[in-house]
PDB file of C-alpha atoms in Angstrom:
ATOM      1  CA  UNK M  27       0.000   0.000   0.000  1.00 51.00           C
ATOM      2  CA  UNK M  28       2.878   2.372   0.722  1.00 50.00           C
ATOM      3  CA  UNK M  29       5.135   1.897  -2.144  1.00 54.00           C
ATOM      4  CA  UNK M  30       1.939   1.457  -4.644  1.00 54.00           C
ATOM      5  CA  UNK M  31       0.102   5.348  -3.190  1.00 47.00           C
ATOM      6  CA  UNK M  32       4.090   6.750  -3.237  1.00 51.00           C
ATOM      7  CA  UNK M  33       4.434   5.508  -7.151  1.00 56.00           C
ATOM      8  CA  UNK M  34       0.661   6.954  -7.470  1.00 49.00           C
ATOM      9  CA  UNK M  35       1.532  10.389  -6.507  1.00 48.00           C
ATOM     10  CA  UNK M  36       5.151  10.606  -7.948  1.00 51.00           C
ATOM     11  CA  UNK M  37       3.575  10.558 -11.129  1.00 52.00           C
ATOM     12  CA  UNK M  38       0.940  13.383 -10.422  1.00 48.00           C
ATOM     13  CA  UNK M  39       0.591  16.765 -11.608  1.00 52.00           C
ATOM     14  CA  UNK M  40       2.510  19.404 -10.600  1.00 49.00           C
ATOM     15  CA  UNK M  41      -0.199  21.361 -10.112  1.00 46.00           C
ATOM     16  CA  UNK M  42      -1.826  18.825  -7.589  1.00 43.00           C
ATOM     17  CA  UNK M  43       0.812  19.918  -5.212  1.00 46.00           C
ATOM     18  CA  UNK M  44      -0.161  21.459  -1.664  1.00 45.00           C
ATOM     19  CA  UNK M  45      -0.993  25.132  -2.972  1.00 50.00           C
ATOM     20  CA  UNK M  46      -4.444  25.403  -1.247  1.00 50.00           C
ATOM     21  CA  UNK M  47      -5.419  26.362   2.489  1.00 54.00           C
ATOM     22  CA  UNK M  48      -5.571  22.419   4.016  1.00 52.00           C
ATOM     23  CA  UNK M  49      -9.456  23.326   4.803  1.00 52.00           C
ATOM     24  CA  UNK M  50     -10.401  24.286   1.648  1.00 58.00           C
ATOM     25  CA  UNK M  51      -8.759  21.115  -0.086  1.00 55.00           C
ATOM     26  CA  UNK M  52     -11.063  19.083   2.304  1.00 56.00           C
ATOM     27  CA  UNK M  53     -14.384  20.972   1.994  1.00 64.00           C
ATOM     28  CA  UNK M  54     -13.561  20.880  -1.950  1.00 66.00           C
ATOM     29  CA  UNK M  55     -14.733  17.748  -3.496  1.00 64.00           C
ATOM     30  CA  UNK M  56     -17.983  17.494  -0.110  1.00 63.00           C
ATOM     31  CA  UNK M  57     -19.357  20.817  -2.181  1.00 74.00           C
ATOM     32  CA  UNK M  58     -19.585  19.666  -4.841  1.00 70.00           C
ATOM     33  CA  UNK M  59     -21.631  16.160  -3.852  1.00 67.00           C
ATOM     34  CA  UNK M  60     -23.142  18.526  -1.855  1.00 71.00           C
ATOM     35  CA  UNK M  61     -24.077  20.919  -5.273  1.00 75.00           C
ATOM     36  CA  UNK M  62     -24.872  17.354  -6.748  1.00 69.00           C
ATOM     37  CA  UNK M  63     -27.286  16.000  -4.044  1.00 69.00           C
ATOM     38  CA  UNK M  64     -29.285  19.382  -3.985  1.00 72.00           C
ATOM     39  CA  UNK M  65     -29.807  19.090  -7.982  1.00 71.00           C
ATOM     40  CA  UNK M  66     -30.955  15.257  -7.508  1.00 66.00           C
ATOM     41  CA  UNK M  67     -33.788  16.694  -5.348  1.00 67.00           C
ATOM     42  CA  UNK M  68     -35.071  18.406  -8.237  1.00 71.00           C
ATOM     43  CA  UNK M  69     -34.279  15.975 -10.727  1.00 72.00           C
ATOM     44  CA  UNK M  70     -38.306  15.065 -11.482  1.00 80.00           C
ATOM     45  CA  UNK M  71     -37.382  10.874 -11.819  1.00 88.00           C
ATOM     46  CA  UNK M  72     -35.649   7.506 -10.034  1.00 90.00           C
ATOM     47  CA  UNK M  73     -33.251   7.861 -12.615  1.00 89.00           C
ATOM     48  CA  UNK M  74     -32.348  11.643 -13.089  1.00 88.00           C
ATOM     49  CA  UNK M  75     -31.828  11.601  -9.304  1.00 88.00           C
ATOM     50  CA  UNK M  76     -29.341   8.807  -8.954  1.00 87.00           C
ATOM     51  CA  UNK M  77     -27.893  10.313 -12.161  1.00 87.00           C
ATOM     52  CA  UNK M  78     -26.456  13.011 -10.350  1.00 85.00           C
ATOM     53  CA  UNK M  79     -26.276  11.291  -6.862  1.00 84.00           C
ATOM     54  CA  UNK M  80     -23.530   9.636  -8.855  1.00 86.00           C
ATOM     55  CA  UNK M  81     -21.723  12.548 -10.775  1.00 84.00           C
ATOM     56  CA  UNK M  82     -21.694  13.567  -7.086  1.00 82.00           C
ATOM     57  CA  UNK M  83     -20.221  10.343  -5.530  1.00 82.00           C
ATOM     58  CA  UNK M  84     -17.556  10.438  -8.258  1.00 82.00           C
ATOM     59  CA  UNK M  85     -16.590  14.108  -8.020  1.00 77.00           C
ATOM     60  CA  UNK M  86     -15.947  13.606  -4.332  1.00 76.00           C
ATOM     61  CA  UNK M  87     -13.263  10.472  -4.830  1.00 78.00           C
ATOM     62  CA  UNK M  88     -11.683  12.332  -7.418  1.00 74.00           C
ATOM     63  CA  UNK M  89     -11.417  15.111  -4.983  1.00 73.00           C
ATOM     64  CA  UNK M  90     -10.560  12.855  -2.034  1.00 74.00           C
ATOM     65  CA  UNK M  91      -8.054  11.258  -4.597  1.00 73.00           C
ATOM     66  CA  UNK M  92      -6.559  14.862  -5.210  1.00 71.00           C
ATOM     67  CA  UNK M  93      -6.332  15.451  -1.606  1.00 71.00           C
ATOM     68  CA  UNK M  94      -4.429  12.609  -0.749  1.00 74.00           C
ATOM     69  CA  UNK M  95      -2.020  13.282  -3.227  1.00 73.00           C
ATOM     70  CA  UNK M  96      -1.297  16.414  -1.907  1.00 73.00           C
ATOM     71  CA  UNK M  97      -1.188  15.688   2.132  1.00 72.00           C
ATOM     72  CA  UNK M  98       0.997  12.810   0.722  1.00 72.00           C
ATOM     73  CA  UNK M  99       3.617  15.038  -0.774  1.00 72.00           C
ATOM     74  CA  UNK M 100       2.973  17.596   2.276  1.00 71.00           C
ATOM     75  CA  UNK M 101       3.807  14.500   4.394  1.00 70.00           C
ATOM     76  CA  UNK M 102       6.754  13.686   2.918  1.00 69.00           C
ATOM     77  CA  UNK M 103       8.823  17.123   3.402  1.00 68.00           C
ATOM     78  CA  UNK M 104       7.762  16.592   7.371  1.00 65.00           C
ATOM     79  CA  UNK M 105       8.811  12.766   7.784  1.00 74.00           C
ATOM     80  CA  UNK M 106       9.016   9.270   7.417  1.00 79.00           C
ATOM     81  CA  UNK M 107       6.459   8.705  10.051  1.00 77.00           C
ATOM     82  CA  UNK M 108       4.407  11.226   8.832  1.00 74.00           C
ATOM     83  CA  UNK M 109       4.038   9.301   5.984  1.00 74.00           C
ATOM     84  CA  UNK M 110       3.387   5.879   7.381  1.00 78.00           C
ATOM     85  CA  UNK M 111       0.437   7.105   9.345  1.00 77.00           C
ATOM     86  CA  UNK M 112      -1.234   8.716   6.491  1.00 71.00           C
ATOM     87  CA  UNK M 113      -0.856   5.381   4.431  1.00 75.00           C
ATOM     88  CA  UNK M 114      -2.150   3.702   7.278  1.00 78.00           C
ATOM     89  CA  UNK M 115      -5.241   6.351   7.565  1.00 76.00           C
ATOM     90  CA  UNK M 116      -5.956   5.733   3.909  1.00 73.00           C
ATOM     91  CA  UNK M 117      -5.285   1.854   4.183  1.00 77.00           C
ATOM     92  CA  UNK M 118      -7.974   2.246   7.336  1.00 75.00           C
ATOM     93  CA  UNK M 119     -10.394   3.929   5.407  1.00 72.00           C
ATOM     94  CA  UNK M 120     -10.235   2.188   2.586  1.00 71.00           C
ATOM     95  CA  UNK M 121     -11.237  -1.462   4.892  1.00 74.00           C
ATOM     96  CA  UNK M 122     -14.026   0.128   6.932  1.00 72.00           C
ATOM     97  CA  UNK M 123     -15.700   1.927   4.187  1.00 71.00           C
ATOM     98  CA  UNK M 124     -14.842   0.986   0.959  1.00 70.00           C
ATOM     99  CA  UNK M 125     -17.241  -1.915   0.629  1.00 76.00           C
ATOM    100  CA  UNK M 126     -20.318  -0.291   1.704  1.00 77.00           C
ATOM    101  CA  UNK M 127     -19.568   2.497  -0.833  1.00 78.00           C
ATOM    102  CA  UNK M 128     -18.676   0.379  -3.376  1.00 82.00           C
ATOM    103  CA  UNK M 129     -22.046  -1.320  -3.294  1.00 84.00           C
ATOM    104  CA  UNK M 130     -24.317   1.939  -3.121  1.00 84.00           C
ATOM    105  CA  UNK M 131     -22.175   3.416  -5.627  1.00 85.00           C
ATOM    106  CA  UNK M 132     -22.651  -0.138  -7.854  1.00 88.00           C
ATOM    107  CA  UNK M 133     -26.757  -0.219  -7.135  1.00 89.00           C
ATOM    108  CA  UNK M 134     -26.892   3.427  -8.024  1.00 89.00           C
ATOM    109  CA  UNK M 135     -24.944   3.298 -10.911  1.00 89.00           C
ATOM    110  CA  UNK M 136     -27.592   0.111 -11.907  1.00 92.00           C
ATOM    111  CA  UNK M 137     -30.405   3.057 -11.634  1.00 91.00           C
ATOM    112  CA  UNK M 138     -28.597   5.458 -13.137  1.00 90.00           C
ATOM    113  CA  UNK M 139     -28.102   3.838 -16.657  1.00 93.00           C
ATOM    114  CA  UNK M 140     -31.337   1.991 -16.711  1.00 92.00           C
ATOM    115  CA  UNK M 141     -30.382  -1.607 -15.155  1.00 93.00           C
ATOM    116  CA  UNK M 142     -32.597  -1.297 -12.014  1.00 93.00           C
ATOM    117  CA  UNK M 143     -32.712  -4.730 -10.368  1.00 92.00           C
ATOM    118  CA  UNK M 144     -36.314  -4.368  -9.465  1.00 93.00           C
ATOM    119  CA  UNK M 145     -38.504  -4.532 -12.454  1.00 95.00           C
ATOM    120  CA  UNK M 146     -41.585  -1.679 -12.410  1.00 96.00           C
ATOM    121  CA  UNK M 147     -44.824  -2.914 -11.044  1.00 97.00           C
ATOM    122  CA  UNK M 148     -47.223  -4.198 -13.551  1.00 97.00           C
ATOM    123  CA  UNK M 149     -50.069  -1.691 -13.739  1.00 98.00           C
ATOM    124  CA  UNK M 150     -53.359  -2.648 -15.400  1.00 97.00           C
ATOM    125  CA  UNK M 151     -56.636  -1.146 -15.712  1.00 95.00           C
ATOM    126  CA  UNK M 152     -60.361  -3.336 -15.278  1.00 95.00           C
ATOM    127  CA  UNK M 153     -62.795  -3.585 -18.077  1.00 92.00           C
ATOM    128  CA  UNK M 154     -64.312  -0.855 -17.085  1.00 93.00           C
ATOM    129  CA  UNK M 155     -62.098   1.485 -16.369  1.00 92.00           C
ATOM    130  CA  UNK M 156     -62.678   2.328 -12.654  1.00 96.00           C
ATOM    131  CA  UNK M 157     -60.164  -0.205 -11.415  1.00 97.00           C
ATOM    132  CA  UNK M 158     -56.422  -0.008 -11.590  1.00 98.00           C
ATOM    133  CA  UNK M 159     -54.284  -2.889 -10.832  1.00 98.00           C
ATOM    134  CA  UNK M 160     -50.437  -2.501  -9.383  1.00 98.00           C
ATOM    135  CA  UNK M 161     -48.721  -5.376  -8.701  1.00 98.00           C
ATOM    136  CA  UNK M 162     -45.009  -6.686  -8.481  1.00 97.00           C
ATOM    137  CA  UNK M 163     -42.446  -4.604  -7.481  1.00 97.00           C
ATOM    138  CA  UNK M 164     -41.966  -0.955  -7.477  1.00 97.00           C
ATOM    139  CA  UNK M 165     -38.917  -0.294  -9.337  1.00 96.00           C
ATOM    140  CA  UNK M 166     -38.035   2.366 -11.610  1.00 96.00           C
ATOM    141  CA  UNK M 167     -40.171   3.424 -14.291  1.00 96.00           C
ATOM    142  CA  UNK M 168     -43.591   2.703 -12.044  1.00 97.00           C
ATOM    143  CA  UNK M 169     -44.809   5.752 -11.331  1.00 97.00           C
ATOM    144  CA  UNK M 170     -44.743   6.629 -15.354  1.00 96.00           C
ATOM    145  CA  UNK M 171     -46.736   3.812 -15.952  1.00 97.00           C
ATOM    146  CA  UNK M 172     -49.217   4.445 -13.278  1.00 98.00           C
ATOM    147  CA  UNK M 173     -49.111   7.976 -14.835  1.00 97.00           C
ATOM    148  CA  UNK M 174     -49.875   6.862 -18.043  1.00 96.00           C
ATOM    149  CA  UNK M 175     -52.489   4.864 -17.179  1.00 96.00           C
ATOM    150  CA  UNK M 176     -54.400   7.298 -14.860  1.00 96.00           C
ATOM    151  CA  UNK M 177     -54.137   9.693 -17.802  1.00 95.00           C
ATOM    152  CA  UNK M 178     -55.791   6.806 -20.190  1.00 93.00           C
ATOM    153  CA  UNK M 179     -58.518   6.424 -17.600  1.00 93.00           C
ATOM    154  CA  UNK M 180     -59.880   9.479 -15.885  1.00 93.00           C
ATOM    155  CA  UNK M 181     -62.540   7.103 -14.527  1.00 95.00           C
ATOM    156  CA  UNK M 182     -60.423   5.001 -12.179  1.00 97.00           C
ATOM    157  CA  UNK M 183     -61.982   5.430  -8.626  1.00 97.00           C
ATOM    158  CA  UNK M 184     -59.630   2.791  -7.084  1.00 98.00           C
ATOM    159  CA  UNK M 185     -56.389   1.310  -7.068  1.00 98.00           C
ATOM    160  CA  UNK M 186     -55.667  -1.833  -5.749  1.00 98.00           C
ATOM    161  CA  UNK M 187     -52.768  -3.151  -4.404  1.00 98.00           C
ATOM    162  CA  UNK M 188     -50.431  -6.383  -4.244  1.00 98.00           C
ATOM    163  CA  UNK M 189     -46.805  -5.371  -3.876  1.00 98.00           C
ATOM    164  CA  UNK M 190     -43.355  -6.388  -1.644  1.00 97.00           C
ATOM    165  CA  UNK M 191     -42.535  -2.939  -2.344  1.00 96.00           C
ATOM    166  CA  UNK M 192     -39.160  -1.323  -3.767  1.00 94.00           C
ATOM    167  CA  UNK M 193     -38.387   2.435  -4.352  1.00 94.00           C
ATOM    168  CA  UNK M 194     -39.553   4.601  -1.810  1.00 93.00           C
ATOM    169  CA  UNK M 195     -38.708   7.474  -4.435  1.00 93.00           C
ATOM    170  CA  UNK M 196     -41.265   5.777  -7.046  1.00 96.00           C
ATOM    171  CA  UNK M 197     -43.652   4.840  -4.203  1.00 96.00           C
ATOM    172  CA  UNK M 198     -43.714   8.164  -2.762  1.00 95.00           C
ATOM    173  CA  UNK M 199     -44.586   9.653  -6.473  1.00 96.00           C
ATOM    174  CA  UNK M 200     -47.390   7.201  -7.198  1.00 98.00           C
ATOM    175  CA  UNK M 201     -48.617   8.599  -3.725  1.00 97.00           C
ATOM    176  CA  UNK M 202     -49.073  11.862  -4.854  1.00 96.00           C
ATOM    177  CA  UNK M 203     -50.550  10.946  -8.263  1.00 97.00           C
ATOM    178  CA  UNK M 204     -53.044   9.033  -6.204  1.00 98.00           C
ATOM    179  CA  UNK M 205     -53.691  11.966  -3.836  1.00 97.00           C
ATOM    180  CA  UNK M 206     -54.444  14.482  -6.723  1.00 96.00           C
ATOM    181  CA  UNK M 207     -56.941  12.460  -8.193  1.00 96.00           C
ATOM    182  CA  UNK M 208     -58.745  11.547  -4.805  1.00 97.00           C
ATOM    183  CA  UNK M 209     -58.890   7.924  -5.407  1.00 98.00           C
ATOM    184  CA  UNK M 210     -59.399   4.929  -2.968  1.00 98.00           C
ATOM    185  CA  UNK M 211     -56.514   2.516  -2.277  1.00 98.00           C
ATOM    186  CA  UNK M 212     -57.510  -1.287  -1.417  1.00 98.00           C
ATOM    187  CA  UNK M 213     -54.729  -4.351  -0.417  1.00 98.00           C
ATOM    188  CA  UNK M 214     -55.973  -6.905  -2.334  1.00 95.00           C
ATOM    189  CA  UNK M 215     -52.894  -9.185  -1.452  1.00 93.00           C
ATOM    190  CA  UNK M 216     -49.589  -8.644  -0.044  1.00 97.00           C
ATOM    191  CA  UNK M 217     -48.974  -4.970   0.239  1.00 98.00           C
ATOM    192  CA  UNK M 218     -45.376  -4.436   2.473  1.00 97.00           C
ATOM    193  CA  UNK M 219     -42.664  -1.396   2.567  1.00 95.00           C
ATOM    194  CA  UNK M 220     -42.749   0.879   0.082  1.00 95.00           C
ATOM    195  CA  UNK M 221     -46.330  -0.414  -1.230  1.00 98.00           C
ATOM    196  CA  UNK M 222     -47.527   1.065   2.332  1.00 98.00           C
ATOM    197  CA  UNK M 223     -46.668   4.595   1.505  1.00 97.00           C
ATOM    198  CA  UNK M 224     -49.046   3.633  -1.875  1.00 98.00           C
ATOM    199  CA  UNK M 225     -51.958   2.164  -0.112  1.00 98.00           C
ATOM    200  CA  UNK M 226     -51.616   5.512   2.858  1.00 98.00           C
ATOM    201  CA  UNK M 227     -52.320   7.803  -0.215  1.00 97.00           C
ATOM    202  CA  UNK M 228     -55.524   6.873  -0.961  1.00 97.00           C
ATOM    203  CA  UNK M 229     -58.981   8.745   0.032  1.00 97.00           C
ATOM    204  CA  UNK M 230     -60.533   5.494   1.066  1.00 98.00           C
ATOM    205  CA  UNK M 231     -58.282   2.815   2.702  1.00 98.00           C
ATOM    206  CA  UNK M 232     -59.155  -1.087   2.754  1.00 98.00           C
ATOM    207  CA  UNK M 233     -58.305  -4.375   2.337  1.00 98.00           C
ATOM    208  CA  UNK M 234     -59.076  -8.069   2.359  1.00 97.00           C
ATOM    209  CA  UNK M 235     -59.367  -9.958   5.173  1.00 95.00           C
ATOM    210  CA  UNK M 236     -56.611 -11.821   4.047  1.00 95.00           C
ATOM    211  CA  UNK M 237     -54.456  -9.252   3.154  1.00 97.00           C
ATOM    212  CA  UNK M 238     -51.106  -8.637   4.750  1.00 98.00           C
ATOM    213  CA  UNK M 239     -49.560  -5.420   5.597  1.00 98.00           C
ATOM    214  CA  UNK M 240     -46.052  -4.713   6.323  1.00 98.00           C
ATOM    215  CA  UNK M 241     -43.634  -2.752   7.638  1.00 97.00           C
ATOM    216  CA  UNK M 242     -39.947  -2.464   8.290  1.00 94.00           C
ATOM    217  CA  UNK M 243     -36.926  -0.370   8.540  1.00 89.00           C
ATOM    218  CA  UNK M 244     -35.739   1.219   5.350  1.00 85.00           C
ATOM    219  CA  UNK M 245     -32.820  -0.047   3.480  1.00 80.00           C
ATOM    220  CA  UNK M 246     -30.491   0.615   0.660  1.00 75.00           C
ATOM    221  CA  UNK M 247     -27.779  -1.527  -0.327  1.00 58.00           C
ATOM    222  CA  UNK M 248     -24.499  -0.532   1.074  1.00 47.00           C
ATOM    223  CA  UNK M 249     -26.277   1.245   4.016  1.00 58.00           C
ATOM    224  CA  UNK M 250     -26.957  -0.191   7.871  1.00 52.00           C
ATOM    225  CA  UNK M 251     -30.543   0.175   7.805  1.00 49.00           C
ATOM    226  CA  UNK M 252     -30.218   1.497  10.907  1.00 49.00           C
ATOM    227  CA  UNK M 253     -27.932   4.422   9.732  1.00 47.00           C
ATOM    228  CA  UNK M 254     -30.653   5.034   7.244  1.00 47.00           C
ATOM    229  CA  UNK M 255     -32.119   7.277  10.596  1.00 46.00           C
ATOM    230  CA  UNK M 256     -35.788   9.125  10.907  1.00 43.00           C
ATOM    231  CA  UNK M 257     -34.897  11.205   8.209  1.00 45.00           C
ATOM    232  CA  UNK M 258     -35.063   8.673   5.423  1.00 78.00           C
ATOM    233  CA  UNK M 259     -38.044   9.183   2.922  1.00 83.00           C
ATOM    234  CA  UNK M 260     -39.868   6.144   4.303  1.00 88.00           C
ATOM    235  CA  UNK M 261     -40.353   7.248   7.770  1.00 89.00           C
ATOM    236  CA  UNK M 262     -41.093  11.251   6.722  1.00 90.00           C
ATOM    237  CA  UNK M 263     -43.997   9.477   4.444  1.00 91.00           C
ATOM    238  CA  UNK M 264     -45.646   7.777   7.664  1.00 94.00           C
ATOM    239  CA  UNK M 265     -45.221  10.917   9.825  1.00 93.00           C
ATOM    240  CA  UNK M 266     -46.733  13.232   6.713  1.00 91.00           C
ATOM    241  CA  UNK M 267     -49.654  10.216   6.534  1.00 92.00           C
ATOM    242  CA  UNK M 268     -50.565  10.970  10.580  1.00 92.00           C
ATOM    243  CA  UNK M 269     -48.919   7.358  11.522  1.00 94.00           C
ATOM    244  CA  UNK M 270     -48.109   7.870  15.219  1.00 94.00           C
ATOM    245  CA  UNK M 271     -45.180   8.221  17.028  1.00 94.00           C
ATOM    246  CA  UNK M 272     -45.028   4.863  18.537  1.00 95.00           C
ATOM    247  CA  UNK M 273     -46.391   3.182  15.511  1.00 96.00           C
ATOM    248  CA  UNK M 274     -43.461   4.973  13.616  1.00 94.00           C
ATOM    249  CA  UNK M 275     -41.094   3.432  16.376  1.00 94.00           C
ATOM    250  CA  UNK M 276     -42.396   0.045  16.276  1.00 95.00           C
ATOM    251  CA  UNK M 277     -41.677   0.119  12.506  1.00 94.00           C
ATOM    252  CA  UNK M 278     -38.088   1.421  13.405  1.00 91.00           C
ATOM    253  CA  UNK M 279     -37.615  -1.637  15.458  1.00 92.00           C
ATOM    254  CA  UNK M 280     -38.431  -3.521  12.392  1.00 93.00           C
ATOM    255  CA  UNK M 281     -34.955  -4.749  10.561  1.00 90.00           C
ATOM    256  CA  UNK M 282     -35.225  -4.203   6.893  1.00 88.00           C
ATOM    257  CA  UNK M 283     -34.963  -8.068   6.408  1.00 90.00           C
ATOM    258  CA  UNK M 284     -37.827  -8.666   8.539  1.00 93.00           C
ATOM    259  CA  UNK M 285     -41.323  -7.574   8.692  1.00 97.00           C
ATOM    260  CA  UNK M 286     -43.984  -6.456  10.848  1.00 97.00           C
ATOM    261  CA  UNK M 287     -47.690  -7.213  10.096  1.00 98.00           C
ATOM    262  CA  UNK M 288     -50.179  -5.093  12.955  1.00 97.00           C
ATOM    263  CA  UNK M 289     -53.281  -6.617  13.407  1.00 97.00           C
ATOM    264  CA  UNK M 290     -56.268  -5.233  11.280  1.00 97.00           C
ATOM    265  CA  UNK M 291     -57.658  -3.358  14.305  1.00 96.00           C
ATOM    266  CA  UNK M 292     -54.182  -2.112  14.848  1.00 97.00           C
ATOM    267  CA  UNK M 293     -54.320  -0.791  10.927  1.00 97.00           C
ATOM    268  CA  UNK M 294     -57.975   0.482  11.947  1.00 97.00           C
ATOM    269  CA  UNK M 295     -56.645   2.442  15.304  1.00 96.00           C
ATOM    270  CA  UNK M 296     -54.159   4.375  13.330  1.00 95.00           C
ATOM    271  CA  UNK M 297     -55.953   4.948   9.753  1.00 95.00           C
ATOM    272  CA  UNK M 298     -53.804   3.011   8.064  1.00 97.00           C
ATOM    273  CA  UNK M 299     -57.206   1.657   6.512  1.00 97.00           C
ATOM    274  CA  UNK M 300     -60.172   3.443   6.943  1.00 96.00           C
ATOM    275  CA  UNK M 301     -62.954   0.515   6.770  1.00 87.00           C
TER     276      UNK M 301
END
């Protein structure tokens, strides 16, 4: 690791040398992810918005890269020593968090160009027109097609429901599609994680008496789903719905690779389903 990063930055640029106020080398390549995560909030899509979550991800290692270049040469006019604890900083950093990045850069990359592991749910409309079907998973490209097909039939009065779940971004969009139109919202089968945030949008709430419907901790891959924290866009979606605070909790408690199912009169008690 030491001879390979002391090759690595003999060959750099002059001009990467240590030129810059330390501080403003650090705060450097954090702006700009930071630039890049506020334009993904606007980005209007799944894939727009890991799009630039990942121009940001890549600007900052090539900053970080840059940086360590530099305190290496800044390093080496001090000590020895100096240098040998800096390799072993990067060596350490590189261990603890390198894998976990690597595999939410990798699934966001997958989003980014199109290769979404979750296929979009299957939406389809009833005979007559007053029934729209979503089932499957909720990957990218779902709430288009729940778009498209609300636009195709202005007479749909209910959506019903039979889901695992899968993007909270596309879930949370479907939401508010559902919400301008004022329709109902009915778990026909298995409706769990994302599919919740669905079935909490809709005027009318129901579902079959053998439905199931589940909640859990939000997850992404590459992330402790307990890092993922109350200000993920899973839990803000409850608290925006009126889900209480210990309801909330009790879904917190919930790893993402289990799942909680509340009794009906549980769903009932805190409008989860209306009737």
């Amino acid at each position: 690791m030491h001879s390979a990063f002391a090759s690595l930055a003999a060959r750099a640029p002059a001009r990467w040398r240590l030129h810059l106020p330390l501080p403003a080398l650090w705060l450097a390549p954090w702006a700009v992810a930071a630039l890049a995560d506020g334009a993904a909030d606007h980005a209007g899509s799944l894939r727009a918005t890991a799009a630039w979550q990942l121009g940001g991800m890549v600007a900052a290692v090539v900053g970080l890269a840059g940086l360590a270049v530099c305190l290496w040469r800044f390093a080496g006019r001090r000590s020895p020593v100096a240098r040998a604890v800096l390799a072993a900083l990067i060596a350490l950093g590189l261990v603890t968090a390198g894998p976990s990045a690597a595999q939410r850069t990798a699934e966001i990359g997958r989003i980014a160009f199109g290769l979404d592991p979750l296929p979009a749910a299957r939406v389809e409309l009833s005979g007559d027109g007053h029934t729209l079907w979503l089932r499957g998973s909720i990957g990218t490209g779902s709430a288009d097609a729940v778009a498209r097909a609300l636009t195709a039939s202005p007479a749909v009065r209910q959506v019903r429901l039979d889901s695992p779940g899968g993007r909270v971004y596309e879930a949370r969009e479907i939401a508010s599609l559902l919400r301008a139109r004022q329709v109902d919202t009915f778990a026909e089968g298995l409706c769990a994680s994302a599919c919740t945030v669905v079935l909490l949008a809709g005027r009318e709430r129901g579902a079959a008496h053998e439905a199931r419907i589940g909640f859990h901790r939000p997850q992404f891959a590459g992330q402790d789903d307990e890092a993922l924290g109350t200000s993920h866009a899973l839990i803000r979606a409850y608290r925006e719905a009126g889900l209480g605070a210990a309801f909330i909790d009790r879904v917190r408690a919930t790893p993402s690779r289990s799942m909680w199912y509340p009794a009906r009169a549980e769903l009932l008690r805190q409008r989860v389903l209306t009737g």
